[in-house]
Amino acid sequence: MRILVIGGTWFLGKSIAERALARGWAVTTFNRGRSGPDVEGVQPVHGDRTVREDLGRLAGHGPWDVVIDTSSSDLAPRDVLLSTTVLREAAQRWVHISTVSVYEGWPHQPLHDASPLLECPADADDRYGYTGEDGSPTAYGFQKAGGERAVTEAFGEASVFLRPGVILGPGEYVGRLPWWLNRARRGGRLVAPAPAGQRIQPVDVRDVAEFALDQAVSSTSGGYNVTHPEGITFDGFVRECLTVTDSTGIPVWVAPEILVDQGVRQWTEVPLWRTHAGVWSVDSAGAVATGLRCRPIVETIRDTWAWLARDGRPVDHPRWAEHGIAPEKEAKILASL
């Protein structure tokens, strides 16, 4: 099996490359060579995927049985279209890492694989789309929907779209789970978003990687929601963070209306918390039926803490600084209760 991983040096892309090598596959990676070292054992090709000449040079290293694209999150649809057009003759299949943000109803409505998508043309530039007054839909969602369309126009039924909600695990560069772990380690009374019984559905990066590789050798097509089918309660999540960090911290469950009144930014200042009804109601039954297997989220928490203690964060990324509530703001909220 010969595969091309676009990306391949950090988090999901790195995990896919490592696991493909473990399966005995021949792996080419394509990236700019800026985010981290190439995985030992791959054939690295460095270049910019928005430059036709670099893509043409990359195509000369093919052919491949499949392309797995992990690096389109910041690209305009027309840039994805350029990649798929140039590489079409060098690959038989395309596995595209997308997002639940492509759905019209996210995060307000429960979702399944066939839920309507946002409309965006395949040749749109980075100005297409908008972000709604309440934060949805997002310009990001429009752009990612256009990227899916670009893949479909080039690869048709030989394309598959994986739509995760939140990916956690060792190597995470966004900083959601690392923030919770570090906050738990500090101890004391900590703000936790009520209701404690709210189930959340983050999925482990290693499980997404294995599912992507399984789809690489499958004949399936279309889109799959990649969320944890059982999930974990927020109470279970926070308490496991306290347990693995040997913390004596005490969660204080604060009603969502109080957090909103106190100006707490959803999704970032209290990572993984959002009041919209559909944010953690994403059906992954289709992916599970096709082979998605998710380890318990407590295992993800434990392994991420071990990684943090061993290696720290993999790359400097601006999104890391977005996450977490300032101690003085948290203290103010706790004092107001």
XYZ file of C-alpha atoms in Angstrom:
337
model
C 0.000 0.000 0.000
C 1.414 3.371 -1.052
C -0.058 6.458 0.579
C 0.530 10.181 0.536
C -0.140 12.090 3.767
C -0.509 15.817 3.235
C 0.863 17.095 6.519
C 2.368 14.299 8.543
C 4.569 16.005 11.141
C 2.252 16.788 14.062
C -0.803 15.497 15.889
C -3.223 13.706 13.534
C -0.968 13.722 10.484
C 1.945 12.372 12.494
C -0.228 9.696 14.077
C -1.474 8.602 10.643
C 2.067 8.407 9.260
C 3.333 6.398 12.233
C 0.447 3.946 12.119
C 0.669 3.512 8.357
C 4.349 2.599 8.712
C 3.435 0.145 11.461
C 1.084 -1.542 8.969
C 4.007 -1.958 6.585
C 2.808 0.682 4.125
C 5.032 2.943 2.042
C 4.382 6.509 3.222
C 5.161 9.793 1.496
C 4.525 13.001 3.435
C 4.186 16.480 1.973
C 4.514 19.631 4.068
C 6.499 22.842 4.298
C 8.951 21.424 6.810
C 8.137 24.040 9.453
C 5.975 22.382 12.089
C 8.149 19.524 13.225
C 10.520 16.786 12.101
C 9.470 14.223 9.541
C 8.519 10.827 10.930
C 11.397 8.414 10.619
C 10.724 5.955 7.809
C 8.598 8.162 5.538
C 9.666 9.637 2.224
C 9.420 13.366 2.942
C 8.713 15.886 0.218
C 8.754 19.555 1.194
C 6.782 22.237 -0.565
C 3.752 24.515 -0.469
C 0.443 22.927 -1.457
C -0.861 26.282 -2.712
C 1.902 26.414 -5.367
C 1.163 24.468 -8.558
C 4.841 23.863 -9.309
C 5.405 22.306 -5.866
C 2.382 20.053 -6.342
C 3.611 19.046 -9.770
C 6.962 18.089 -8.282
C 5.159 16.119 -5.576
C 3.084 14.239 -8.171
C 6.324 12.958 -9.660
C 6.893 10.931 -6.476
C 3.659 8.984 -7.041
C 1.581 7.145 -7.855
C -0.234 6.399 -4.610
C -3.172 4.224 -3.738
C -4.604 6.999 -1.575
C -4.058 10.555 -0.392
C -4.943 11.372 3.219
C -5.282 15.125 3.598
C -4.805 16.347 7.173
C -3.717 19.921 6.449
C -6.592 21.763 4.768
C -8.026 23.506 7.840
C -6.593 26.921 6.955
C -6.988 26.648 3.193
C -9.506 28.268 0.877
C -11.543 25.795 -1.198
C -9.738 26.853 -4.375
C -6.434 25.769 -2.800
C -7.893 22.356 -2.004
C -9.175 22.217 -5.588
C -5.686 22.950 -6.869
C -4.283 20.044 -4.841
C -6.930 17.571 -5.933
C -6.697 18.625 -9.586
C -2.918 18.310 -9.799
C -2.788 15.034 -7.855
C -5.799 13.352 -9.485
C -3.731 11.340 -11.941
C -1.250 10.337 -9.226
C -3.757 8.859 -6.746
C -6.738 6.541 -6.855
C -8.530 7.696 -3.700
C -8.731 10.717 -1.365
C -9.478 10.619 2.383
C -10.215 14.144 3.586
C -10.130 15.251 7.209
C -13.013 17.697 7.509
C -15.120 18.898 10.461
C -18.645 18.918 11.863
C -18.604 22.679 11.200
C -19.581 21.928 7.583
C -23.170 21.225 8.670
C -25.884 23.878 8.417
C -27.253 22.871 11.810
C -24.078 22.732 13.867
C -23.956 23.444 16.795
C -27.678 24.114 17.279
C -29.173 20.826 16.099
C -28.456 17.119 16.568
C -26.558 15.844 13.530
C -26.150 12.666 11.529
C -24.098 11.842 8.450
C -26.805 12.965 6.022
C -27.538 16.326 7.676
C -27.497 19.255 5.201
C -24.154 20.912 4.538
C -23.339 24.585 4.166
C -23.137 25.748 0.567
C -19.773 26.864 -0.772
C -18.351 26.556 -4.305
C -15.230 24.507 -4.902
C -13.340 27.475 -6.364
C -14.175 29.950 -3.573
C -11.407 32.092 -2.148
C -10.791 32.778 1.542
C -13.369 35.596 1.605
C -16.342 33.308 1.049
C -18.799 32.719 3.886
C -19.597 34.531 7.097
C -19.873 33.969 10.824
C -23.333 34.430 12.344
C -24.095 36.799 15.194
C -24.295 33.931 17.684
C -21.113 32.353 16.361
C -22.748 30.010 13.871
C -22.529 29.206 11.094
C -18.872 30.076 10.769
C -16.759 31.284 7.892
C -14.544 28.323 8.754
C -17.466 25.952 8.211
C -18.266 27.436 4.808
C -14.624 27.145 3.783
C -14.389 23.521 4.877
C -17.643 22.680 3.050
C -16.144 24.195 -0.088
C -13.046 22.080 0.437
C -15.191 18.953 0.532
C -16.826 19.990 -2.714
C -13.391 20.510 -4.296
C -12.424 16.947 -3.398
C -15.710 15.581 -4.752
C -15.282 17.402 -8.069
C -11.898 15.760 -8.603
C -12.321 12.313 -7.021
C -16.080 11.713 -7.033
C -16.996 8.361 -5.480
C -13.322 7.734 -4.716
C -13.440 10.294 -1.899
C -14.409 10.005 1.762
C -14.814 12.743 4.368
C -14.136 12.313 8.064
C -15.883 14.948 10.174
C -14.570 15.024 13.734
C -15.919 17.325 16.397
C -13.046 17.641 18.877
C -9.864 15.569 18.654
C -7.841 15.121 21.842
C -4.861 13.014 22.836
C -1.079 12.974 23.024
C 0.474 15.636 20.812
C -2.526 17.995 20.953
C -1.480 21.471 19.816
C -4.787 23.311 20.404
C -4.505 23.073 24.184
C -8.000 22.036 25.316
C -7.208 18.907 27.300
C -3.744 20.171 28.343
C -5.416 23.224 29.883
C -7.831 21.115 31.894
C -5.002 18.889 33.099
C -2.792 21.783 34.112
C -5.720 23.513 35.809
C -6.526 20.335 37.725
C -2.925 20.046 38.850
C -3.051 23.574 40.382
C -5.795 22.378 42.707
C -8.132 24.496 44.781
C -11.713 25.276 43.842
C -12.112 25.265 40.079
C -14.935 26.434 37.866
C -16.683 23.548 36.102
C -19.585 24.072 33.669
C -22.921 22.687 34.848
C -24.693 20.427 34.302
C -22.143 17.926 35.570
C -24.017 15.145 33.779
C -23.635 16.704 30.311
C -22.058 14.118 28.025
C -19.266 15.233 25.718
C -17.922 13.374 22.673
C -14.229 14.126 22.081
C -12.380 11.445 20.147
C -8.800 10.236 20.532
C -6.331 11.239 17.819
C -5.043 7.667 17.574
C -8.540 6.318 16.926
C -9.142 8.922 14.206
C -5.822 7.929 12.623
C -6.710 4.235 12.566
C -10.143 4.982 11.118
C -8.586 7.154 8.388
C -6.237 4.313 7.445
C -9.109 1.835 7.401
C -10.964 4.163 5.033
C -7.871 4.350 2.860
C -8.258 0.666 1.980
C -12.059 0.685 1.932
C -14.399 1.206 -0.993
C -16.726 3.491 0.961
C -17.487 7.053 -0.048
C -19.256 10.069 1.403
C -19.036 11.586 4.864
C -18.751 10.149 8.370
C -19.111 11.906 11.694
C -16.143 10.952 13.857
C -17.233 11.491 17.445
C -17.050 9.248 20.493
C -20.178 7.063 20.460
C -20.406 6.733 24.269
C -18.685 9.915 25.347
C -18.119 10.867 28.962
C -19.931 13.146 31.382
C -18.281 16.471 32.094
C -18.112 15.360 35.724
C -16.287 12.188 34.732
C -13.942 14.187 32.506
C -13.029 16.738 35.204
C -12.659 14.138 37.924
C -10.355 12.024 35.769
C -8.197 15.116 35.168
C -8.014 15.555 38.950
C -7.206 11.883 39.466
C -4.371 11.585 36.953
C -2.718 14.769 38.203
C -2.965 13.626 41.862
C -4.863 16.806 42.602
C -6.961 17.708 45.617
C -8.874 20.246 43.516
C -12.609 20.627 44.025
C -14.884 21.263 41.009
C -17.545 23.889 41.583
C -20.371 23.377 39.101
C -21.479 26.764 37.828
C -24.749 27.238 35.944
C -24.335 28.211 32.293
C -26.313 31.427 32.698
C -23.858 32.578 35.370
C -20.889 31.827 33.152
C -22.525 33.720 30.296
C -23.357 36.668 32.587
C -19.755 36.760 33.744
C -18.596 37.064 30.127
C -16.930 33.665 29.914
C -16.127 32.830 26.290
C -17.651 29.539 25.328
C -15.435 26.840 23.828
C -12.175 28.597 24.770
C -12.121 30.126 28.271
C -13.758 26.961 29.588
C -12.559 24.480 26.981
C -15.146 22.022 25.646
C -18.053 23.993 27.170
C -20.729 25.399 24.890
C -24.418 25.973 25.547
C -25.749 25.146 22.055
C -28.014 22.114 22.116
C -26.383 20.181 19.289
C -22.703 20.658 20.026
C -22.388 17.266 21.724
C -25.223 15.564 19.883
C -23.408 14.305 16.795
C -24.338 10.781 15.737
C -21.349 8.646 14.735
C -23.299 5.431 14.125
C -22.273 5.395 10.467
C -18.580 5.542 11.302
C -18.959 2.908 14.023
C -20.735 0.594 11.566
C -17.849 1.144 9.147
C -15.179 0.303 11.724
C -14.566 3.286 14.018
C -13.403 2.067 17.410
C -12.930 4.547 20.243
C -10.955 3.888 23.406
C -12.431 5.146 26.689
C -11.898 8.872 27.095
C -10.297 8.286 30.493
C -7.484 6.526 28.614
C -7.051 9.584 26.396
C -6.811 11.774 29.505
C -4.229 9.530 31.164
C -2.066 9.202 28.073
C -2.187 12.936 27.391
C -0.997 13.671 30.938
C 1.853 11.183 30.499
C 2.791 12.876 27.222
C 2.718 16.333 28.800
C 4.943 15.153 31.633
C 7.353 13.584 29.152
C 7.425 15.922 26.165
C 5.238 18.990 26.647
C 3.534 20.598 23.671
C 4.747 19.641 20.181
C 4.805 23.034 18.450
C 4.117 26.651 19.272
C 0.634 27.357 18.003
C -1.480 30.492 18.521
C -4.591 28.501 19.435
C -2.878 27.227 22.604
C -3.021 30.717 24.135
C -6.767 31.027 23.393
C -7.738 28.335 25.871
C -8.344 28.667 29.570
C -9.838 31.169 31.957
C -7.505 33.601 33.729
C -7.050 32.760 37.438
C -8.279 36.186 38.533
C -11.446 35.850 36.441
C -12.077 32.371 37.765
C -11.605 33.616 41.346
C -14.081 36.435 40.717
C -16.728 33.980 39.497
C -16.193 31.659 42.469
C -16.419 34.584 44.890
C -19.722 35.673 43.362
C -21.492 32.389 44.014
